[in-house]
Short mmCIF file of C-alpha atoms in Angstrom, two decimals:
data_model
loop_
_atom_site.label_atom_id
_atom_site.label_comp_id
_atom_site.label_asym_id
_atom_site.label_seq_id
_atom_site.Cartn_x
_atom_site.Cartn_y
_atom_site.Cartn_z
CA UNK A 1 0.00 0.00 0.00
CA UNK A 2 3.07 2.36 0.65
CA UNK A 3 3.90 2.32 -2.62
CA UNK A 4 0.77 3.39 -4.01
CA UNK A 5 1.03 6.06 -1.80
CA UNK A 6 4.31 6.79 -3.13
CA UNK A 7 3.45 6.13 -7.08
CA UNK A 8 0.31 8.16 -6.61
CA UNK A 9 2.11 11.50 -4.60
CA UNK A 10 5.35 11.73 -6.63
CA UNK A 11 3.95 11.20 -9.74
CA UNK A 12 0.80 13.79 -9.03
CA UNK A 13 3.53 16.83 -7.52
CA UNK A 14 5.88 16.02 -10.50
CA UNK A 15 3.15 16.77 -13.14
CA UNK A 16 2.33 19.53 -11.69
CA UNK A 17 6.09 20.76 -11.05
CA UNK A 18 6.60 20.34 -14.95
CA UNK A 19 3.59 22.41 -16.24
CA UNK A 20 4.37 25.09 -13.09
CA UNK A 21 7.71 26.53 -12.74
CA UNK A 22 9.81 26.47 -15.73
CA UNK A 23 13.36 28.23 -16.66
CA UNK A 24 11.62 31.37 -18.09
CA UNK A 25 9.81 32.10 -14.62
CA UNK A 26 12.76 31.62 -12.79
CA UNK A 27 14.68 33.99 -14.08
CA UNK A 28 11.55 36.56 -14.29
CA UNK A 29 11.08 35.77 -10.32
CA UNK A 30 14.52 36.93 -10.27
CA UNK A 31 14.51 39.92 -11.81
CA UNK A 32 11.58 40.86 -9.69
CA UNK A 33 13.85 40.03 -6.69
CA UNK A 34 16.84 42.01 -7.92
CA UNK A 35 14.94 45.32 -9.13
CA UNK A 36 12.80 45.28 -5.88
CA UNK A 37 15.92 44.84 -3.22
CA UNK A 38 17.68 47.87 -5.78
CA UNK A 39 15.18 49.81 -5.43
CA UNK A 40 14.94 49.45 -1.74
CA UNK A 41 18.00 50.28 -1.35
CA UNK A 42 17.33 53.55 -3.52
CA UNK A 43 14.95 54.93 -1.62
CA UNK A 44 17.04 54.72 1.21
CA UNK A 45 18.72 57.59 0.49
CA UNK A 46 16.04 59.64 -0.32
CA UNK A 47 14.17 62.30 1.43
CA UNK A 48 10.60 60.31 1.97
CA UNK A 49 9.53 60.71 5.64
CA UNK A 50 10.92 57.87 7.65
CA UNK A 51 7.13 56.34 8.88
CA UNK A 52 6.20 55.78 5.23
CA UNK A 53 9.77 54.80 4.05
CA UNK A 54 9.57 52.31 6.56
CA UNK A 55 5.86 50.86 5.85
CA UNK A 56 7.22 50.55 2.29
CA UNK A 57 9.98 48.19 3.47
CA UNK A 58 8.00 46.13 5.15
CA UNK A 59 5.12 45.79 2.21
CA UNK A 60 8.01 45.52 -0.50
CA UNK A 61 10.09 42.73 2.16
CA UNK A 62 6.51 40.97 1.91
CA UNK A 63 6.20 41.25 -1.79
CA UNK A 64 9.94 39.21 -1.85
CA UNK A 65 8.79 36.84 0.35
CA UNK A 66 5.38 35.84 -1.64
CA UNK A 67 8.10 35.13 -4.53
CA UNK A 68 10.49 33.35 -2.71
CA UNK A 69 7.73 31.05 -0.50
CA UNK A 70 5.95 31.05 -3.75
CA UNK A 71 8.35 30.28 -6.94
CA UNK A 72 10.94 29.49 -5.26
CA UNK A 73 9.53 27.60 -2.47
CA UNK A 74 7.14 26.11 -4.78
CA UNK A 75 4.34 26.49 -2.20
CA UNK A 76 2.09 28.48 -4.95
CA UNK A 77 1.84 24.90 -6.92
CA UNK A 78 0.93 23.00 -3.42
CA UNK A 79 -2.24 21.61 -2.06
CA UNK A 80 -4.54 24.40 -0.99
CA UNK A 81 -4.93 22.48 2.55
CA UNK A 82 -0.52 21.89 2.47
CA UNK A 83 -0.59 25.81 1.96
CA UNK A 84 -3.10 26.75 4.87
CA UNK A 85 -1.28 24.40 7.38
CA UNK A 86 2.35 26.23 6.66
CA UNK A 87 0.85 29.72 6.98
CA UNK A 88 -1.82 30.04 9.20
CA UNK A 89 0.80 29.76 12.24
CA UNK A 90 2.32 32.96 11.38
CA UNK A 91 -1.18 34.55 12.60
CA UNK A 92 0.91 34.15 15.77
CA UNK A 93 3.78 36.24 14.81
CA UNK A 94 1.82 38.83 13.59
CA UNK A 95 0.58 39.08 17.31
CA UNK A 96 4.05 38.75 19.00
CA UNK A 97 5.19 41.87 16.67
CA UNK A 98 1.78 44.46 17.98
CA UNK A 99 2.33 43.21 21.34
CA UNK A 100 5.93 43.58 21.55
CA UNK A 101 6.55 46.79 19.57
CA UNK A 102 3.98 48.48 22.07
CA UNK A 103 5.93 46.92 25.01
CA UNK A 104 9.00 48.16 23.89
CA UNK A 105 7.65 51.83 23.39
CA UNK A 106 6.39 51.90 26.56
CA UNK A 107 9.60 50.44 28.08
CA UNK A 108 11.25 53.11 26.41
CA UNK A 109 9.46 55.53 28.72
CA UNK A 110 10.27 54.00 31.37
CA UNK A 111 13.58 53.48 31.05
CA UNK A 112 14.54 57.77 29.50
CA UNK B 1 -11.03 -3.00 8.55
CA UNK B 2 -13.61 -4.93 5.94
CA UNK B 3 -13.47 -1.92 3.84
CA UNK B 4 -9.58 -1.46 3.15
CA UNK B 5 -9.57 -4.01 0.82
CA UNK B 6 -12.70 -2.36 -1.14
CA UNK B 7 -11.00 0.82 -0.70
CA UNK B 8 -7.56 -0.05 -2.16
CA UNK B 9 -8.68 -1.51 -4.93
CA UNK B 10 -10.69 1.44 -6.84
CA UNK B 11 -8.43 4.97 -5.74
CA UNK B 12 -5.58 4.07 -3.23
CA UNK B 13 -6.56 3.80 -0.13
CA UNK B 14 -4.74 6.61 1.72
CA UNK B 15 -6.15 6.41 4.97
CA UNK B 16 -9.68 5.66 3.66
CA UNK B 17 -9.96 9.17 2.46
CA UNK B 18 -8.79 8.35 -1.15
CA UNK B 19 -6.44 10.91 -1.92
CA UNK B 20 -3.12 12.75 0.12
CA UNK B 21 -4.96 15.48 1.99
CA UNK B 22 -1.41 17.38 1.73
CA UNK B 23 -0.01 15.25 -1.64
CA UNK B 24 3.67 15.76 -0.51
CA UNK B 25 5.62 12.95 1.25
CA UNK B 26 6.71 12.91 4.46
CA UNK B 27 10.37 13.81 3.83
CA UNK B 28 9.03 17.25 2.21
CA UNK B 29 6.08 17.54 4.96
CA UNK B 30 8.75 17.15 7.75
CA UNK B 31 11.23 19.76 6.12
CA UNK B 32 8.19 22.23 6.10
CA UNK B 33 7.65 21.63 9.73
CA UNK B 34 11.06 22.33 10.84
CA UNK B 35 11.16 25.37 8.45
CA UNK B 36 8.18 26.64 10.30
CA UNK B 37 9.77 25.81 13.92
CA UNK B 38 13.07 27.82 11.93
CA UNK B 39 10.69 30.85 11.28
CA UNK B 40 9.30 31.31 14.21
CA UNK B 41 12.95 31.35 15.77
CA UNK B 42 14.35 33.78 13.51
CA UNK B 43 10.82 35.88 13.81
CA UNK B 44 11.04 36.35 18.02
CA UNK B 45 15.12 37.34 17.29
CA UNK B 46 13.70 40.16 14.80
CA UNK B 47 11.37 41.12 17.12
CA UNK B 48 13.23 41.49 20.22
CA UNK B 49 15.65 43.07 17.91
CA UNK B 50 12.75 45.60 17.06
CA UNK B 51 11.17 45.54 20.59
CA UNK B 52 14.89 46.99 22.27
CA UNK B 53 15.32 49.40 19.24
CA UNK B 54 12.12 50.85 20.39
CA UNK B 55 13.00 51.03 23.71
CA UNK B 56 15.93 52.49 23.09
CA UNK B 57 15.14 54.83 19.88
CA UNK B 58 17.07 58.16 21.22
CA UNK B 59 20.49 56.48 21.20
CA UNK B 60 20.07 53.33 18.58
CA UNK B 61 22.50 53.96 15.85
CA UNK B 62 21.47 54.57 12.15
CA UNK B 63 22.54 51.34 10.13
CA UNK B 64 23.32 53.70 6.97
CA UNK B 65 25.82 55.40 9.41
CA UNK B 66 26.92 51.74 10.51
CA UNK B 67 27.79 50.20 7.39
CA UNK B 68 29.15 51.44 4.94
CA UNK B 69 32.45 50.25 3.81
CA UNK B 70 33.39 48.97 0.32
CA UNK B 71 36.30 46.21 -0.22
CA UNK B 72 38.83 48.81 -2.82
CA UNK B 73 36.84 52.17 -2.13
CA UNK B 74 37.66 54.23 0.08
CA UNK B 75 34.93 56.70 1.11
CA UNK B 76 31.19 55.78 2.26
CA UNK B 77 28.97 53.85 0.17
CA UNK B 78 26.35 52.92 2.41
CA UNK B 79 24.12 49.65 2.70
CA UNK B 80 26.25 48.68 -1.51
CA UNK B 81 27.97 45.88 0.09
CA UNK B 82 24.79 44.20 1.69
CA UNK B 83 23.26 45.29 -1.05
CA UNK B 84 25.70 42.96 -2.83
CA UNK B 85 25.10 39.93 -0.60
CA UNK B 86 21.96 39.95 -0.89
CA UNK B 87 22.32 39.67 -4.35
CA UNK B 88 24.74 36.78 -4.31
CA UNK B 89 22.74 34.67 -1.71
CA UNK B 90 19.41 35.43 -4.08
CA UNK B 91 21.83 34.44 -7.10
CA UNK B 92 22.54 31.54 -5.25
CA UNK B 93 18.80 30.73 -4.63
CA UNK B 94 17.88 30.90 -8.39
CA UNK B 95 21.12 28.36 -9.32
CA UNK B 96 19.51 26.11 -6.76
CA UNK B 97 16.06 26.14 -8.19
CA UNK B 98 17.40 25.39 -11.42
CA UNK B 99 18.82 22.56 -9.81
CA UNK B 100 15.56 20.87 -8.43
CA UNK B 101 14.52 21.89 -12.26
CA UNK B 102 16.99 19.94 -13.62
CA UNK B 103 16.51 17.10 -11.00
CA UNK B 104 12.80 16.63 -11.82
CA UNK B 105 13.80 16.04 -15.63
CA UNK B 106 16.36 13.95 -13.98
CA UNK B 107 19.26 15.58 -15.92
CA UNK B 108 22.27 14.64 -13.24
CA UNK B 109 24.82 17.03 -15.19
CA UNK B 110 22.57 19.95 -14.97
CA UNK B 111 21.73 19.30 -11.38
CA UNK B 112 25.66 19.24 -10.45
CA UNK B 113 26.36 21.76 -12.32
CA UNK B 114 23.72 24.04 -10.65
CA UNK B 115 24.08 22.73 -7.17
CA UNK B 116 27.86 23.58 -7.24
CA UNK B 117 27.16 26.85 -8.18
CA UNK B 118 24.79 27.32 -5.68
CA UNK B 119 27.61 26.17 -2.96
CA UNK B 120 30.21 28.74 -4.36
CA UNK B 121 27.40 31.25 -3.92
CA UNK B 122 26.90 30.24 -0.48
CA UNK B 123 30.72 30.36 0.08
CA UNK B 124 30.94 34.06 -1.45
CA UNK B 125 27.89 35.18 1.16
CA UNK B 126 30.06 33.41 3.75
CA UNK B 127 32.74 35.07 3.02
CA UNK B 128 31.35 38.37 2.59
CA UNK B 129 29.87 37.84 6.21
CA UNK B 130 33.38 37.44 7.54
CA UNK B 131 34.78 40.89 5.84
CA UNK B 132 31.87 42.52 7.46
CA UNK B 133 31.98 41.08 10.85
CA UNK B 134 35.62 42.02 10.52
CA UNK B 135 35.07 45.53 9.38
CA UNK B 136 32.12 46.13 12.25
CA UNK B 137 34.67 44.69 14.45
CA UNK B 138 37.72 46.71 13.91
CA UNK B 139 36.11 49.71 13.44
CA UNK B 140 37.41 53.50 12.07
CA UNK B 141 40.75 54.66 13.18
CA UNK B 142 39.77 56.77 15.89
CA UNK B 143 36.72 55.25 17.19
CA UNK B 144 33.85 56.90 19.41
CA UNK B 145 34.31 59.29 22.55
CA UNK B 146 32.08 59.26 25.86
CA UNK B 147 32.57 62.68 27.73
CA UNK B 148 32.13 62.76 31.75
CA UNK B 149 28.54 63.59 31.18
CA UNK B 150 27.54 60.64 28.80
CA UNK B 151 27.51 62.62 25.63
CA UNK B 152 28.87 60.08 22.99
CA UNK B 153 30.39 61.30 19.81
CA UNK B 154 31.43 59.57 17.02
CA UNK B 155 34.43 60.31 14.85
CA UNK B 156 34.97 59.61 11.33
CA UNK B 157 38.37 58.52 9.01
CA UNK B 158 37.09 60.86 6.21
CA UNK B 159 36.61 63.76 8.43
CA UNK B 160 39.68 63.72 10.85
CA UNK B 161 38.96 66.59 13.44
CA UNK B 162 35.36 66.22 13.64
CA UNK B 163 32.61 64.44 16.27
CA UNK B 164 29.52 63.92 15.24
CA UNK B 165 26.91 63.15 18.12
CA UNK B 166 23.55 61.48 17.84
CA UNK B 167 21.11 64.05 16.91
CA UNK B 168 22.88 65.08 14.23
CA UNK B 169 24.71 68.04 15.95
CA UNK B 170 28.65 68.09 15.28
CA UNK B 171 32.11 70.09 16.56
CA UNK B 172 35.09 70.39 15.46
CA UNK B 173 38.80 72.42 15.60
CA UNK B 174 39.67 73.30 19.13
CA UNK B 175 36.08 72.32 20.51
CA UNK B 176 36.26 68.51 19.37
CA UNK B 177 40.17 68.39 20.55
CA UNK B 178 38.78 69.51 24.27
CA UNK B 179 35.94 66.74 24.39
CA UNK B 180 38.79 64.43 23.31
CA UNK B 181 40.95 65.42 26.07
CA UNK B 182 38.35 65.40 29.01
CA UNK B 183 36.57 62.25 27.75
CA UNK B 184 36.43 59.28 29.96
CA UNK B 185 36.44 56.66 27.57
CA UNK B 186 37.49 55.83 23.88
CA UNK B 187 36.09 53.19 22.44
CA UNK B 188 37.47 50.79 19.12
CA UNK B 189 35.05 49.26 17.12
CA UNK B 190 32.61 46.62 18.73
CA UNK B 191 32.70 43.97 21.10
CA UNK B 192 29.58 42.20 23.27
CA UNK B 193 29.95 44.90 25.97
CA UNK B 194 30.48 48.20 24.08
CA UNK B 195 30.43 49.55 20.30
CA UNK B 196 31.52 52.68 18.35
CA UNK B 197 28.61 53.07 16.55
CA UNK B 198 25.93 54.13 19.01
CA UNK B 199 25.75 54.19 23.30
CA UNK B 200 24.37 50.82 23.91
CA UNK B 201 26.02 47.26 23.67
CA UNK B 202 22.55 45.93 22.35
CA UNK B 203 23.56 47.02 18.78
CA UNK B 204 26.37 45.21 18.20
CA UNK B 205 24.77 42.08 20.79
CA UNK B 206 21.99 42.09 18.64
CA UNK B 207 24.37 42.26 15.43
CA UNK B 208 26.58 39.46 16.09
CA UNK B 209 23.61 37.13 17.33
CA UNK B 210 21.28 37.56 14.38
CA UNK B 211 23.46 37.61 11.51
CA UNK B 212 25.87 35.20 13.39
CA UNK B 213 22.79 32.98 13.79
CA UNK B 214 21.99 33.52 9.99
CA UNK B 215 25.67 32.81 8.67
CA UNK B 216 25.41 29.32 10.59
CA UNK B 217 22.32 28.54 8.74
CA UNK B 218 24.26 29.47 5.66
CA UNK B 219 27.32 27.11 6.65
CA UNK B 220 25.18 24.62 7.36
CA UNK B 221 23.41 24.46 4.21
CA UNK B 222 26.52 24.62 1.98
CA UNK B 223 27.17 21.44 4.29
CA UNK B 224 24.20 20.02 2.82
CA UNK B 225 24.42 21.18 -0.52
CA UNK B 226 27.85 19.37 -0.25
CA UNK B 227 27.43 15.90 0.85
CA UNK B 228 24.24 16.89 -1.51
CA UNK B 229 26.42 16.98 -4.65
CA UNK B 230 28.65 13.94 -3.45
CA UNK B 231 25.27 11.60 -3.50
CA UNK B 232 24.57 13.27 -6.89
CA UNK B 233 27.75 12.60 -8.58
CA UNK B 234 28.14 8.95 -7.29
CA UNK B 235 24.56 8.26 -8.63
CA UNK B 236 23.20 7.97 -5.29
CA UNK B 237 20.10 10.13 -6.58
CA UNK B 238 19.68 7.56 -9.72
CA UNK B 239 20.06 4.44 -8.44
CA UNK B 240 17.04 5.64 -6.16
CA UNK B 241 15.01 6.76 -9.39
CA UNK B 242 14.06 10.26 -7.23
CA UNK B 243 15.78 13.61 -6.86
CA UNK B 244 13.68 14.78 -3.91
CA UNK B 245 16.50 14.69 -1.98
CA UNK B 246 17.79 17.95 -3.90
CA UNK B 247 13.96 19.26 -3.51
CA UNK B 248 14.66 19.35 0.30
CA UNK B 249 17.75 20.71 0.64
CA UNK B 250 16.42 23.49 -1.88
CA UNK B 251 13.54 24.07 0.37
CA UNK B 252 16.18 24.97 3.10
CA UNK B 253 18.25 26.49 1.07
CA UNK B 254 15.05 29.20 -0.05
CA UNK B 255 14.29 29.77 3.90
CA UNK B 256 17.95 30.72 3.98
CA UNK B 257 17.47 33.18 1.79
CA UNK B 258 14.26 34.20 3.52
CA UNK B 259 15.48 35.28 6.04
CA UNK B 260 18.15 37.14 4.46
CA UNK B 261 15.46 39.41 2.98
CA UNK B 262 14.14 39.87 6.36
CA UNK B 263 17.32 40.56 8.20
CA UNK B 264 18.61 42.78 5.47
CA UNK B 265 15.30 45.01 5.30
CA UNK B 266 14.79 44.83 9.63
CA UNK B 267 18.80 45.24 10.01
CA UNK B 268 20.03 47.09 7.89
CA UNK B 269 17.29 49.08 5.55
CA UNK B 270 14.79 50.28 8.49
#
């Protein structure tokens, strides 16, 4: 029965890895990668005000990660159920960064 | 029990549901779950990271004031050089996902050809880690000055004569020579206790334990990728009819790289 399993799994995710990610959106994933981190480091430099400099980071450091979980990861070509299970635990972190972040604010009053 | 046999026969009975419910196998499943345990480690070092910057947001040091050396330039060019290893450990990720490419079409040539490149890639980022650490290390020439009152002023190579404090005030000529001369302390580069780039150790702490943490990932995965390649070559990989094995170490390769993106935009961008 095990290798049923087996037969049945590899062959289904190799299918799909064939008709999913080829060379050509490799490289394109890439480029996205490159220009975005380039440009990031662009606006560095510039004069935008620092709050929505930094809310840009953070939206264009989530844009890489959808590629790179995504492509690269392959998790875009998984099992919707396979997907759910690997990112519904980061509902957590999302929580650990509000609570912190006002903790440490408010520590900072204490503290100066 | 009666049914298994029913079952089995018509779709593959996979525990009487019929079908995979996640269609990976285990080996992938389990490298998922540790990648996840991995995340949420690296995550609660980012945010206590974040949670002590905010804490201490007066004094924290500006990372485009922090790093910005160049190997061959002299002058400031800051956040190029991360800016360079992030591209080589992104290069690095693509040459590895053209690997697990080649290994589903099971092309063996391609796949060693790609995985090696992906290991020199993750010896250049490992190596551009240790110039860094060195350079954060060592420090400028003259280092920072803490006066009797706790003001602490910064000097810099390209601007001999002049301190440069926190909020962006600076002295110089006769005034900067005095604070040198009554300061209490003088301070080279970084170590766990103190730093020369702002008045808290937590900086550098927080430096040397997140990107140290990070380069060990990166070690440890050109480990992989190594004894990786050796299976590959010696047709390890074929004689097992499967290349998942690359698929694995690819998926831990990617998180690598993950969390570079995070570390270099929480580090060293914000």
């Amino acid at each position: 029965m095990s290798d049923i399993h087996h037969e049945f799994i590899s062959h289904a995710s190799e299918d799909k890895a064939h008709s999913a990610l080829n060379t050509k959106l490799i490289w394109k994933v890439f480029w996205i990668l490159l220009g975005v981190t380039i440009f990031e480091v662009g606006i560095s430099f510039s004069s935008i005000p620092h709050t929505i400099l930094i809310w840009t980071f953070v939206a264009l450091t989530l844009v890489k990660a959808y590629f790179i979980v995504g492509y690269f990861m392959h998790l875009r070509f998984e099992v919707v159920p396979l997907q759910w299970t690997i990112l519904l635990p980061f509902i957590l972190i999302v929580y650990l960064i509000i609570l912190c972040l006002y903790e440490g604010v408010a520590l900072g009053y204490l503290v100066y | 029990m009666s049914s298994q046999a029913g079952a089995s026969s018509s779709s593959g009975n996979i525990w009487s549901g019929g079908r995979s419910p996640f269609a990976v196998r285990w080996g992938k499943m389990y490298m998922w779950i540790f990648l996840i345990s991995d995340a949420f480690t690296f995550s609660s070092l980012l945010v206590a990271y974040g949670t002590l910057r905010h804490t201490h947001s007066g004094i924290w040091p500006k990372p485009v004031d922090v790093f910005r050396e160049f190997p061959f330039i002299h002058g400031h060019v800051p956040l190029a050089y991360v800016g360079l290893m992030t591209f080589i450990l992104i290069m690095s990720s693509v040459t590895m996902v053209l690997a697990v490419d080649a290994g589903h079409s099971r092309r063996k040539k391609s796949v060693l050809l790609w995985l090696g490149l992906t290991i020199i890639g993750g010896c250049m980022f490992l190596g551009s880690q240790a110039w860094e650490w060195y350079h954060f290390i060592t420090g400028s020439e003259e280092g920072a000055y803490i006066s009797a009152d706790g003001k602490f002023g910064r000097t810099d190579d390209l601007e001999p004569g002049v301190i440069r404090f926190h909020d962006g005030t600076m002295i110089e000529g006769t005034e900067a020579e005095h604070f040198k001369a009554t300061a209490v302390k003088n301070i080279h580069g970084a170590n766990l206790r103190e730093n020369e780039y702002g008045n808290t150790p937590l900086f550098a702490n927080f430096f040397f334990f997140i990107t140290g943490f990070h380069g060990f990932h990166v070690f440890s995965g050109v480990l992989i990728n190594l004894i990786v390649f050796i299976l590959v070559s010696r047709g390890f990989l074929e004689r097992k009819k499967d290349y998942e094995l690359v698929e694995k170490v690819g998926l831990y390769w990617h998180f690598v790289d993950l969390v570079w993106v995070f570390v270099f935009t929480f580090f060293y961008l914000v």
